[in-house]
C-alpha positions as CSV (number, residue, x, y, z in Angstrom):
1,M,0.2,0.0,0.2
2,T,1.6,3.3,-0.8
3,P,2.0,5.6,1.9
4,A,0.2,8.7,2.5
5,F,3.2,11.2,2.5
6,P,4.5,10.4,-1.1
7,R,0.8,10.3,-2.1
8,R,0.3,13.9,-0.9
9,R,3.4,15.1,-2.0
10,A,2.6,13.8,-5.7
11,T,-0.6,15.6,-5.5
12,L,0.8,19.1,-4.1
13,F,3.6,18.8,-6.8
14,C,0.8,18.2,-9.7
15,C,-1.4,21.1,-8.2
16,L,2.4,23.2,-8.2
17,S,3.1,22.4,-11.8
18,L,-0.8,23.3,-13.0
19,A,0.2,26.7,-11.1
20,L,2.9,27.5,-12.9
21,V,1.4,26.6,-16.5
22,A,-1.2,28.9,-15.7
23,S,1.0,31.7,-14.4
24,T,3.1,31.5,-17.4
25,A,-0.3,31.7,-19.5
26,H,-1.1,34.9,-17.6
27,A,2.3,36.5,-18.6
28,A,2.3,35.6,-22.0
29,D,-1.1,37.1,-22.0
30,T,-0.3,40.2,-20.8
31,D,2.9,40.7,-23.1
32,D,2.9,43.0,-26.0
33,R,3.1,41.3,-29.4
34,V,3.1,44.3,-31.4
35,T,4.0,47.7,-30.6
36,L,3.5,50.8,-32.9
37,R,5.1,54.3,-31.9
38,L,4.4,57.4,-33.6
39,G,5.9,60.6,-33.0
40,A,8.0,63.4,-34.3
41,M,11.8,64.6,-33.6
42,N,12.5,68.2,-33.2
43,V,15.8,68.0,-35.2
44,D,18.8,70.2,-34.9
45,A,20.6,69.6,-38.1
46,Q,24.4,70.6,-38.3
47,G,27.1,69.5,-41.0
48,E,30.4,69.4,-41.8
49,L,31.6,69.3,-45.8
50,R,35.3,68.7,-46.3
51,G,37.5,68.0,-49.6
52,S,40.8,67.4,-51.0
53,T,42.4,67.5,-54.5
54,V,45.7,68.4,-56.3
55,F,46.1,71.6,-58.3
56,E,49.2,72.2,-60.2
57,G,51.5,69.9,-58.1
58,N,49.9,71.5,-54.8
59,D,47.8,69.8,-52.3
60,L,44.8,71.7,-51.4
61,A,42.2,71.0,-48.9
62,F,39.3,72.5,-47.4
63,S,36.5,72.1,-44.2
64,E,33.4,74.0,-43.6
65,D,30.8,73.9,-41.0
66,F,27.3,74.5,-42.1
67,D,23.9,74.3,-40.6
68,F,20.2,74.6,-41.9
69,G,19.1,77.5,-39.1
70,S,15.9,76.6,-37.1
71,K,15.2,73.3,-35.8
72,E,12.5,71.2,-37.9
73,W,9.9,68.7,-36.4
74,V,10.1,65.7,-38.6
75,P,7.9,62.4,-38.3
76,R,9.5,59.2,-36.5
77,V,8.1,55.7,-36.4
78,D,9.2,52.8,-35.1
79,G,7.5,49.3,-34.1
80,V,8.2,46.1,-32.5
81,F,6.5,42.6,-33.6
82,R,7.5,40.2,-30.6
83,M,7.6,36.6,-32.1
84,G,8.6,34.8,-29.0
85,E,9.8,35.2,-25.5
86,R,13.3,36.2,-26.8
87,Q,12.8,37.0,-30.5
88,R,11.6,40.4,-32.2
89,L,11.3,42.3,-35.4
90,I,11.9,46.0,-34.9
91,F,11.5,48.4,-37.6
92,D,12.5,52.1,-37.4
93,Y,11.7,55.2,-40.2
94,F,13.1,58.6,-39.9
95,Q,12.9,61.4,-42.7
96,Y,14.5,64.9,-42.4
97,D,13.5,67.6,-45.3
98,K,15.0,71.0,-44.8
99,S,15.7,73.9,-47.0
100,Q,17.6,77.1,-46.4
101,R,17.8,80.5,-48.5
102,A,20.3,83.3,-48.1
103,T,19.8,86.5,-50.5
104,L,22.2,89.5,-51.4
105,S,21.1,92.8,-49.3
106,E,23.5,94.8,-51.4
107,D,25.8,94.5,-54.4
108,L,28.6,92.3,-53.8
109,S,31.9,93.1,-56.0
110,Y,34.5,90.8,-57.0
111,D,37.4,92.3,-59.6
112,D,35.1,93.0,-62.6
113,V,32.3,90.9,-61.5
114,T,29.4,92.5,-59.9
115,I,26.7,90.1,-57.9
116,P,23.6,92.5,-57.7
117,A,21.5,92.8,-54.7
118,G,18.6,90.5,-54.6
119,S,20.6,87.5,-56.1
120,F,20.0,84.5,-54.0
121,A,20.9,81.0,-53.5
122,K,18.6,78.3,-52.1
123,G,19.6,74.7,-51.1
124,E,17.5,71.6,-49.6
125,V,18.4,68.8,-48.1
126,E,16.4,65.6,-47.7
127,F,17.8,62.4,-45.6
128,Q,15.9,59.1,-45.1
129,L,16.7,56.0,-42.9
130,A,14.5,53.1,-42.6
131,S,16.0,50.0,-41.0
132,L,14.4,46.4,-40.4
133,M,16.5,44.4,-37.5
134,Y,16.0,40.8,-35.9
135,D,16.7,41.1,-32.0
136,F,17.6,38.4,-30.1
137,A,17.3,38.6,-26.1
138,V,20.4,37.4,-24.7
139,V,18.9,38.1,-21.4
140,E,15.5,38.3,-20.8
141,T,13.8,38.6,-17.1
142,E,10.5,39.2,-15.8
143,R,11.5,43.4,-15.8
144,S,14.5,43.8,-18.1
145,S,15.9,42.6,-21.4
146,L,19.2,42.8,-23.1
147,G,18.8,42.3,-27.3
148,L,21.3,41.9,-29.9
149,Q,20.2,43.0,-33.2
150,L,21.5,42.2,-36.8
151,G,19.2,43.4,-39.9
152,A,19.4,45.7,-42.7
153,E,19.3,49.7,-43.4
154,W,18.5,51.7,-46.0
155,A,19.3,55.2,-46.6
156,K,18.7,58.4,-49.1
157,L,20.4,61.4,-49.2
158,K,19.1,64.3,-51.6
159,G,20.7,67.5,-52.4
160,S,19.7,70.3,-54.3
161,V,20.6,73.9,-55.0
162,Y,19.2,76.6,-57.0
163,A,20.7,80.4,-57.0
164,E,20.1,83.2,-59.4
165,A,22.3,86.4,-59.8
166,G,21.0,88.8,-62.2
167,E,19.8,87.2,-65.7
168,D,21.9,84.0,-64.6
169,S,20.6,81.2,-63.0
170,Y,22.3,77.9,-61.8
171,R,20.6,74.5,-60.5
172,D,21.9,71.3,-59.6
173,S,20.8,68.2,-57.6
174,R,22.2,65.0,-56.7
175,S,20.6,61.9,-55.1
176,E,22.2,58.4,-53.8
177,T,20.3,55.7,-52.0
178,G,21.8,52.5,-50.5
179,Y,21.4,49.7,-48.3
180,A,23.6,47.8,-46.0
181,P,23.7,45.3,-43.1
182,V,23.5,46.9,-39.5
183,V,24.3,45.7,-36.2
184,G,22.7,46.9,-32.8
185,V,22.1,46.5,-29.2
186,R,19.0,46.8,-26.7
187,F,18.1,47.2,-23.6
188,T,14.6,47.7,-22.0
189,T,13.5,47.5,-18.5
190,R,10.2,48.1,-17.0
191,P,10.5,49.7,-13.5
192,S,6.8,48.8,-12.9
193,D,3.8,48.0,-15.0
194,K,3.1,51.5,-16.4
195,W,6.4,52.7,-17.1
196,L,9.5,51.6,-19.5
197,L,13.0,52.5,-20.3
198,N,14.2,51.7,-24.3
199,L,17.8,52.1,-24.9
200,Q,19.0,51.7,-28.3
201,G,22.1,51.9,-30.7
202,Q,22.9,50.7,-34.4
203,Y,26.1,50.6,-36.7
204,L,26.1,50.5,-40.1
205,D,29.5,50.7,-42.4
206,A,28.8,51.6,-46.0
207,G,31.6,49.2,-47.2
208,W,29.1,46.5,-46.1
209,G,26.4,46.9,-48.6
210,D,25.5,49.0,-51.6
211,F,26.2,52.4,-51.4
212,G,28.0,53.1,-55.0
213,D,31.5,54.6,-54.5
214,Y,30.9,56.1,-51.1
215,D,32.7,54.9,-48.2
216,G,31.4,55.7,-44.6
217,S,29.2,54.7,-42.0
218,I,26.1,55.7,-40.3
219,T,25.7,55.5,-36.6
220,R,22.3,56.1,-34.3
221,A,21.8,55.9,-30.6
222,N,18.4,56.5,-28.8
223,A,16.7,56.3,-25.3
224,L,13.0,57.0,-24.9
225,V,10.6,56.7,-21.4
226,E,7.2,55.6,-21.8
227,Y,4.0,55.6,-19.9
228,R,1.2,53.4,-20.4
229,F,-2.4,54.9,-19.6
230,T,-3.8,51.9,-20.3
231,E,-2.4,48.2,-22.0
232,K,-3.0,49.4,-25.0
233,F,-2.3,53.4,-25.3
234,G,0.5,55.1,-23.9
235,A,2.8,58.3,-24.8
236,F,6.5,58.6,-24.7
237,V,9.4,61.1,-24.7
238,G,12.9,60.6,-25.6
239,Y,16.4,61.5,-27.5
240,D,17.4,60.5,-30.9
241,W,21.1,61.1,-32.4
242,F,22.2,60.3,-35.9
243,K,25.3,60.7,-37.6
244,L,26.0,60.4,-41.3
245,D,29.8,60.4,-42.3
246,V,30.4,59.4,-45.8
247,E,33.2,60.5,-48.6
248,Q,33.6,59.8,-52.3
249,A,37.0,59.9,-54.1
250,G,37.2,60.8,-57.6
251,S,39.9,61.4,-60.1
252,D,39.7,64.8,-59.4
253,G,40.1,64.4,-55.5
254,L,37.8,63.7,-52.6
255,L,34.6,65.1,-51.3
256,G,33.3,64.1,-47.8
257,L,30.5,65.0,-45.6
258,D,29.7,64.5,-42.0
259,Q,26.2,65.4,-41.3
260,R,24.3,65.1,-37.9
261,F,21.0,64.9,-36.4
262,K,19.7,65.5,-33.0
263,G,16.9,66.4,-31.1
264,P,14.1,65.3,-28.7
265,V,11.5,62.8,-29.9
266,A,7.8,62.6,-28.4
267,G,4.7,60.7,-29.3
268,V,2.1,58.4,-28.5
269,T,2.1,54.4,-28.4
270,L,-0.2,51.9,-29.8
271,A,-0.3,48.0,-28.3
272,F,-1.7,44.9,-29.4
273,R,-1.5,42.1,-26.6
274,A,-1.3,38.1,-27.1
275,S,-4.3,36.3,-26.3
276,N,-4.4,33.1,-24.4
277,R,-4.7,31.4,-27.9
278,Q,-2.1,32.9,-29.2
279,Q,0.6,32.9,-26.5
280,L,4.4,33.6,-27.3
281,S,6.1,29.9,-27.3
282,F,9.0,30.3,-29.8
């Protein structure tokens, strides 16, 4: 006859196992399956244009800082699709479009050339960056997660200039598009059920992908703090920083651009959670 104590212990073990399974199912039920953040970034853009060449046997080089005047609000979107307890797909999109115009208030003369008052030059720059990354959490706890990322990034840089001086005018436009693998790291922590802190950084080398005859890199870092009013709706604030450092070498010299975008971000969060029938089981 089986002793009573082992039988009670077996019963207790079964009850405990069922409780753990139920607890796990409940935790999966409260995990976000899809998170979408829609917001804007107040961008401060600063850049440096540099170049070098050889003219009549002499090495010539220049470097000039420039900016685009006032800050600009631009759209910012990112999303997270959680495929499993440790696996995520992360999407980011950023766009910057700014123009600047300078007009002469009086005549400008140089030797026998005079540029009349009212002459102007207008420049415009457009930068777009989109990435899709696979994120694997090497550390995943109830409150914190540390993920390593690998994915692809697409970038487009377009610049144009238009100038008028009296009866003469000049117009030019250049556009470059490319894509390359990107690596990154992410840290997420939830101090409480309503608060979230997310830190992220990515790096791309133009030599890894298809950016034509351009060399350089794209670096990005961002941080955001999010508050959930409900399980499905929240708001966030944070800070984003991008650095585009590229150069192009040709038969007549080298031309480089160091462009930086930085500023605060703010927006709303929309979340969709997995049901009991769609548990995160990977």
